[in-house]
Amino acid sequence: MPAFKTPFNGYAVKFSPFYEQRLAVSTAQNFGILGNGRIHVIDLSPAGPIAEIAAYDTADGVYDVSWSESHDSLLVAAVADGSVKLYDLSLPPTSNPVRSLSEHTRETHSVDYNAVRRDSFLSSSWDDTIKLWTIDRPTSVRTFKEHAYCVYSAAWNPRHADVFASASGDCTARIWDVREPGSTMILPAHEFEILSCDWNKYDDAVIATSSVDKSIKVWDVRNYRVPVAVLNGHGYAVRKVKFSPHRASVIASCSYDMTVCLWDYMVEDSLIGRYDHHTEFAVGVDMSVLVEGLLASTGWDEFAYVWQHGTDPKAP
């Protein structure tokens, strides 16, 4: 499938939950250190090149993006100035962003939309906090402050509307229930910074964490003394980890070693795919909910790739 060239460094890529051909790519200038950002919304075409259907410029880099689970045209973005911005593709560019929520005091690093309740989303930040938002409120519903360092990732449980996990540079992952005053579980998951976490889509007690220690660990929160699996194979920090929407034990990951890997943590030889199409840090990866085996990645080489597992991402 064709690749999409971005003017800036890629940071995150997300498939639309409504249209199988649609993706959003968030980018940041100068590797996200200083400069502008841009969100691209692109459509795949079976025959022709990738078409850009919308692009939104920001004054600061965009570190993450998440599609609404209730409105097919709505996007949420995590911006380096600490803001969370909402964009509506059905409105003209001059009307966007439709909302800019500025509460985080440092960079917003991740956003995740609630797939169960469908009206709320999380943001996590380098200010060590996670915030809960709803679409109709101009201020956050709640701030979760327990982590001692940057919160790089927060992810909703796919079955429980009130439960989410967070991953932090303080070397812990935490499980939270928005109905409880504090976190309900602390996982001392790695000895180095934890950069990402995601829930198994078929077992709501299983999560994966990825770390600067180059490993991915799979945990069962019902018995978290030891990990269910430890996946080694990346050469540098593992930036993102994502469970398959179609196969319970399959995980995609991307790393500063410039590769995207596919794993099956239930088999002995767990590394089932390695793709080395990126020429710089691979920092964004996603799997399509609507098309089984369809992967997307982006990186600091200013490319976004979409491909079917088992095929060459660079093949035309």
Coordinates of C-alpha atoms in Angstrom, one line a residue:
M1 CA 0.0 0.0 0.0
P2 CA 1.2 3.5 -0.6
A3 CA 2.9 5.6 2.1
F4 CA 1.9 9.1 3.2
K5 CA 4.6 11.7 3.4
T6 CA 4.1 14.2 6.3
P7 CA 5.9 17.6 6.4
F8 CA 6.7 17.1 10.0
N9 CA 7.8 14.1 12.2
G10 CA 5.1 11.6 12.8
Y11 CA 4.0 11.0 16.4
A12 CA 0.7 9.0 16.3
V13 CA -1.5 7.2 13.9
K14 CA -5.1 6.1 14.5
F15 CA -7.7 4.2 12.3
S16 CA -11.2 5.5 12.3
P17 CA -13.7 3.3 14.1
F18 CA -16.3 4.3 11.5
Y19 CA -14.6 4.2 8.1
E20 CA -12.2 1.4 7.2
Q21 CA -10.2 3.5 4.8
R22 CA -9.7 6.5 7.1
L23 CA -6.8 7.4 9.4
A24 CA -5.6 10.3 11.4
V25 CA -1.9 11.1 11.8
S26 CA -0.5 13.6 14.3
T27 CA 2.8 15.2 13.7
A28 CA 5.3 17.6 15.2
Q29 CA 8.0 19.8 13.8
N30 CA 11.7 19.4 14.8
F31 CA 11.1 16.1 16.5
G32 CA 8.5 17.7 18.8
I33 CA 11.1 19.7 20.6
L34 CA 10.1 23.1 19.3
G35 CA 7.8 24.3 16.5
N36 CA 4.4 23.7 14.9
G37 CA 2.3 20.6 14.6
R38 CA -0.2 19.3 12.1
I39 CA -3.0 16.7 12.1
H40 CA -3.7 14.9 8.8
V41 CA -6.8 13.0 8.1
I42 CA -6.2 10.6 5.2
D43 CA -8.3 8.2 3.1
L44 CA -6.9 5.0 1.6
S45 CA -7.8 4.3 -2.0
P46 CA -7.8 0.7 -3.3
A47 CA -6.3 1.8 -6.7
G48 CA -4.8 5.3 -6.3
P49 CA -2.6 7.2 -3.9
I50 CA -3.6 8.2 -0.3
A51 CA -5.8 11.2 -0.3
E52 CA -5.6 13.9 2.4
I53 CA -9.1 15.0 3.2
A54 CA -8.3 17.5 6.0
A55 CA -5.3 19.0 7.7
Y56 CA -5.2 21.1 10.9
D57 CA -2.3 23.2 11.9
T58 CA -1.3 23.9 15.5
A59 CA 1.2 26.3 17.0
D60 CA 2.8 23.3 18.9
G61 CA 3.5 19.7 18.1
V62 CA 0.7 17.2 18.3
Y63 CA 1.8 14.1 20.3
D64 CA -1.4 12.0 20.0
V65 CA -4.8 11.8 18.4
S66 CA -8.0 9.8 19.2
W67 CA -11.2 9.4 17.2
S68 CA -14.5 9.9 18.9
E69 CA -16.5 6.7 19.4
S70 CA -19.8 8.5 19.0
H71 CA -19.3 11.0 16.2
D72 CA -17.6 9.9 13.0
S73 CA -16.2 13.4 12.3
L74 CA -14.8 14.2 15.7
L75 CA -11.1 14.0 16.7
V76 CA -9.3 14.7 20.0
A77 CA -5.7 15.8 19.9
A78 CA -2.9 16.0 22.6
V79 CA -0.9 19.1 22.0
A80 CA 2.6 20.0 23.3
D81 CA 1.4 23.3 24.8
G82 CA -0.6 21.3 27.3
S83 CA -3.9 21.7 25.5
V84 CA -6.4 19.1 24.4
K85 CA -8.1 20.2 21.1
L86 CA -11.3 18.9 19.5
Y87 CA -11.7 19.0 15.7
D88 CA -14.9 18.3 13.7
L89 CA -14.3 17.2 10.1
S90 CA -17.9 18.1 9.2
L91 CA -17.2 21.8 9.8
P92 CA -15.1 24.2 7.7
P93 CA -11.4 24.6 8.6
T94 CA -12.0 28.1 10.0
S95 CA -14.4 26.6 12.6
N96 CA -11.7 24.3 13.9
P97 CA -10.7 23.5 16.5
V98 CA -14.2 23.5 17.9
R99 CA -12.7 23.4 21.5
S100 CA -9.4 24.0 23.1
L101 CA -9.1 22.7 26.6
S102 CA -6.1 24.2 28.4
E103 CA -5.6 22.8 31.9
H104 CA -2.5 20.7 31.8
T105 CA 0.6 22.7 32.9
R106 CA 3.0 20.8 30.7
E107 CA 2.8 18.8 27.4
T108 CA -0.2 16.6 26.8
H109 CA 1.2 13.3 25.7
S110 CA -1.8 11.0 25.1
V111 CA -5.5 11.0 24.6
D112 CA -7.9 8.1 24.6
Y113 CA -11.7 8.1 23.9
N114 CA -14.0 5.9 26.0
A115 CA -15.4 3.2 23.7
V116 CA -18.0 2.0 26.2
R117 CA -19.6 5.2 27.4
R118 CA -18.7 7.1 24.2
D119 CA -19.0 10.6 25.7
S120 CA -15.8 10.9 27.6
F121 CA -12.0 10.8 27.0
L122 CA -8.8 10.9 29.0
S123 CA -5.7 13.0 28.6
S124 CA -2.3 12.3 30.2
S125 CA 0.5 14.8 30.6
W126 CA 4.1 15.5 31.5
D127 CA 2.6 17.4 34.5
D128 CA 2.2 14.0 36.1
T129 CA -1.6 14.0 35.9
I130 CA -4.4 12.3 34.0
K131 CA -7.6 14.3 33.3
L132 CA -11.1 13.0 32.5
W133 CA -13.2 15.1 30.1
T134 CA -16.7 14.9 28.6
I135 CA -17.6 16.2 25.2
D136 CA -20.1 18.7 26.5
R137 CA -18.1 20.3 29.4
P138 CA -15.5 23.1 28.9
T139 CA -13.6 22.0 32.0
S140 CA -12.3 18.6 33.1
V141 CA -14.5 16.4 35.2
R142 CA -11.6 15.2 37.4
T143 CA -7.8 15.2 37.7
F144 CA -6.0 12.0 38.7
K145 CA -2.7 12.9 40.5
E146 CA -0.6 10.1 42.0
H147 CA 2.2 9.5 39.5
A148 CA 5.5 11.0 40.5
Y149 CA 6.6 11.7 36.9
C150 CA 5.3 12.2 33.4
V151 CA 2.3 10.2 32.5
Y152 CA 3.0 9.0 28.9
S153 CA -0.2 7.0 28.3
A154 CA -3.7 6.4 29.7
A155 CA -6.0 3.8 28.2
W156 CA -9.6 2.9 28.9
N157 CA -10.6 -0.6 29.7
P158 CA -12.5 -1.9 26.6
R159 CA -15.4 -3.3 28.7
H160 CA -15.6 -1.3 31.9
A161 CA -16.7 2.3 31.3
D162 CA -15.1 3.5 34.5
V163 CA -11.8 1.7 34.5
F164 CA -8.5 2.9 32.9
A165 CA -4.8 2.2 33.1
S166 CA -1.9 4.7 33.1
A167 CA 1.8 4.3 32.3
S168 CA 4.4 6.7 33.8
G169 CA 8.0 7.6 33.8
D170 CA 7.9 6.8 37.6
C171 CA 8.2 3.1 36.5
T172 CA 4.7 2.2 37.6
A173 CA 1.5 1.5 35.8
R174 CA -1.7 2.2 37.7
I175 CA -5.2 1.0 37.4
W176 CA -8.0 3.5 38.2
D177 CA -11.7 3.5 38.6
V178 CA -13.2 6.9 38.2
R179 CA -15.7 6.1 41.0
E180 CA -12.9 5.6 43.5
P181 CA -10.9 8.4 45.1
G182 CA -7.4 7.0 44.2
S183 CA -5.9 4.4 42.0
T184 CA -7.1 0.8 42.7
M185 CA -3.8 -0.9 41.8
I186 CA -0.1 0.0 41.4
L187 CA 2.0 -2.2 39.2
P188 CA 5.8 -1.7 39.6
A189 CA 6.0 -3.0 36.1
H190 CA 9.5 -2.1 35.0
E191 CA 12.7 -0.7 36.5
F192 CA 12.8 2.0 33.8
E193 CA 10.3 4.5 32.5
I194 CA 7.1 3.0 31.2
L195 CA 6.1 4.7 27.9
S196 CA 2.8 2.9 26.9
C197 CA 0.0 0.6 28.1
D198 CA -2.9 -1.0 26.5
W199 CA -5.7 -3.5 27.5
N200 CA -6.4 -6.8 26.0
K201 CA -9.6 -6.5 23.9
Y202 CA -10.8 -10.0 24.9
D203 CA -9.7 -10.3 28.5
D204 CA -10.5 -7.2 30.5
A205 CA -8.0 -8.1 33.3
V206 CA -5.0 -8.3 31.0
I207 CA -2.8 -5.3 30.1
A208 CA 0.5 -4.8 28.3
T209 CA 3.2 -2.3 29.3
S210 CA 6.2 -1.2 27.3
S211 CA 9.3 0.5 28.6
V212 CA 12.7 2.2 28.0
D213 CA 14.1 -1.2 29.2
K214 CA 13.3 -2.5 25.6
S215 CA 10.7 -5.0 26.8
I216 CA 7.0 -5.4 26.7
K217 CA 5.3 -7.1 29.7
V218 CA 1.9 -8.6 29.8
W219 CA 0.1 -8.6 33.2
D220 CA -3.0 -10.1 34.6
V221 CA -4.4 -7.6 37.2
R222 CA -6.0 -10.4 39.1
N223 CA -2.5 -11.8 40.0
Y224 CA 0.1 -9.2 39.1
R225 CA 3.1 -10.4 41.2
V226 CA 4.8 -11.8 38.1
P227 CA 4.0 -10.9 34.4
V228 CA 2.1 -13.4 32.2
A229 CA 4.8 -12.8 29.5
V230 CA 7.9 -10.8 28.9
L231 CA 8.5 -10.0 25.2
N232 CA 12.1 -9.2 24.3
G233 CA 13.3 -8.4 20.9
H234 CA 13.4 -4.7 20.4
G235 CA 16.8 -3.1 20.5
Y236 CA 15.8 0.2 22.1
A237 CA 12.9 1.7 24.1
V238 CA 9.5 0.4 23.1
R239 CA 7.4 3.6 22.4
K240 CA 3.9 2.2 21.9
V241 CA 2.1 -1.1 22.5
K242 CA -1.3 -2.0 21.1
F243 CA -3.5 -5.1 21.5
S244 CA -5.1 -6.6 18.4
P245 CA -8.9 -5.9 18.1
H246 CA -9.2 -9.3 16.4
R247 CA -6.8 -11.8 18.0
A248 CA -6.7 -12.0 21.8
S249 CA -3.0 -12.7 22.3
V250 CA -1.6 -10.5 19.5
I251 CA 0.2 -7.2 20.2
A252 CA 1.8 -4.6 17.9
S253 CA 4.7 -2.5 19.1
C254 CA 7.0 0.2 17.8
S255 CA 10.4 1.3 19.0
Y256 CA 13.3 3.7 18.8
D257 CA 15.1 0.8 17.1
M258 CA 13.0 1.9 14.0
T259 CA 11.0 -1.3 13.8
V260 CA 7.4 -2.3 14.2
C261 CA 6.9 -5.8 15.7
L262 CA 4.0 -8.1 16.0
W263 CA 3.9 -10.6 18.9
D264 CA 1.7 -13.5 20.1
Y265 CA 2.4 -13.7 23.8
M266 CA 0.7 -17.1 24.2
V267 CA 3.2 -18.9 22.0
E268 CA 6.9 -19.8 22.8
D269 CA 8.4 -18.0 19.8
S270 CA 6.4 -14.8 20.5
L271 CA 7.8 -12.6 17.8
I272 CA 5.6 -13.3 14.8
G273 CA 6.5 -10.3 12.6
R274 CA 9.1 -7.6 12.3
Y275 CA 8.9 -4.6 9.9
D276 CA 11.9 -2.3 9.4
H277 CA 10.4 0.1 6.9
H278 CA 11.0 3.2 9.0
T279 CA 14.4 5.0 8.8
E280 CA 14.0 6.9 12.0
F281 CA 12.4 6.3 15.4
A282 CA 9.0 4.4 15.0
V283 CA 6.7 6.1 17.5
G284 CA 3.2 5.5 16.4
V285 CA 1.4 2.2 15.7
D286 CA -2.3 1.1 15.4
M287 CA -4.4 -1.8 14.2
S288 CA -7.6 -1.4 12.4
V289 CA -10.8 -2.4 14.2
L290 CA -12.7 -2.8 10.9
V291 CA -10.1 -4.7 8.8
E292 CA -8.4 -7.6 10.4
G293 CA -4.6 -7.6 10.0
L294 CA -4.4 -4.0 8.8
L295 CA -1.6 -2.1 10.5
A296 CA -0.5 1.5 10.4
S297 CA 2.7 3.2 11.7
T298 CA 4.4 6.5 11.7
G299 CA 7.8 7.8 12.8
W300 CA 10.3 10.6 12.8
D301 CA 11.2 9.8 9.2
E302 CA 8.0 11.8 8.2
F303 CA 6.1 8.9 6.8
A304 CA 2.9 7.1 7.7
Y305 CA 2.6 3.5 6.4
V306 CA -0.5 1.3 6.1
W307 CA -0.1 -2.4 5.3
Q308 CA -1.6 -5.8 5.7
H309 CA 0.3 -8.1 8.1
G310 CA 2.6 -10.4 6.1
T311 CA 3.1 -7.9 3.3
D312 CA 5.8 -5.4 2.7
P313 CA 4.8 -1.9 4.1
K314 CA 6.8 -0.3 1.3
A315 CA 5.2 -2.3 -1.5
P316 CA 3.2 0.0 -3.8

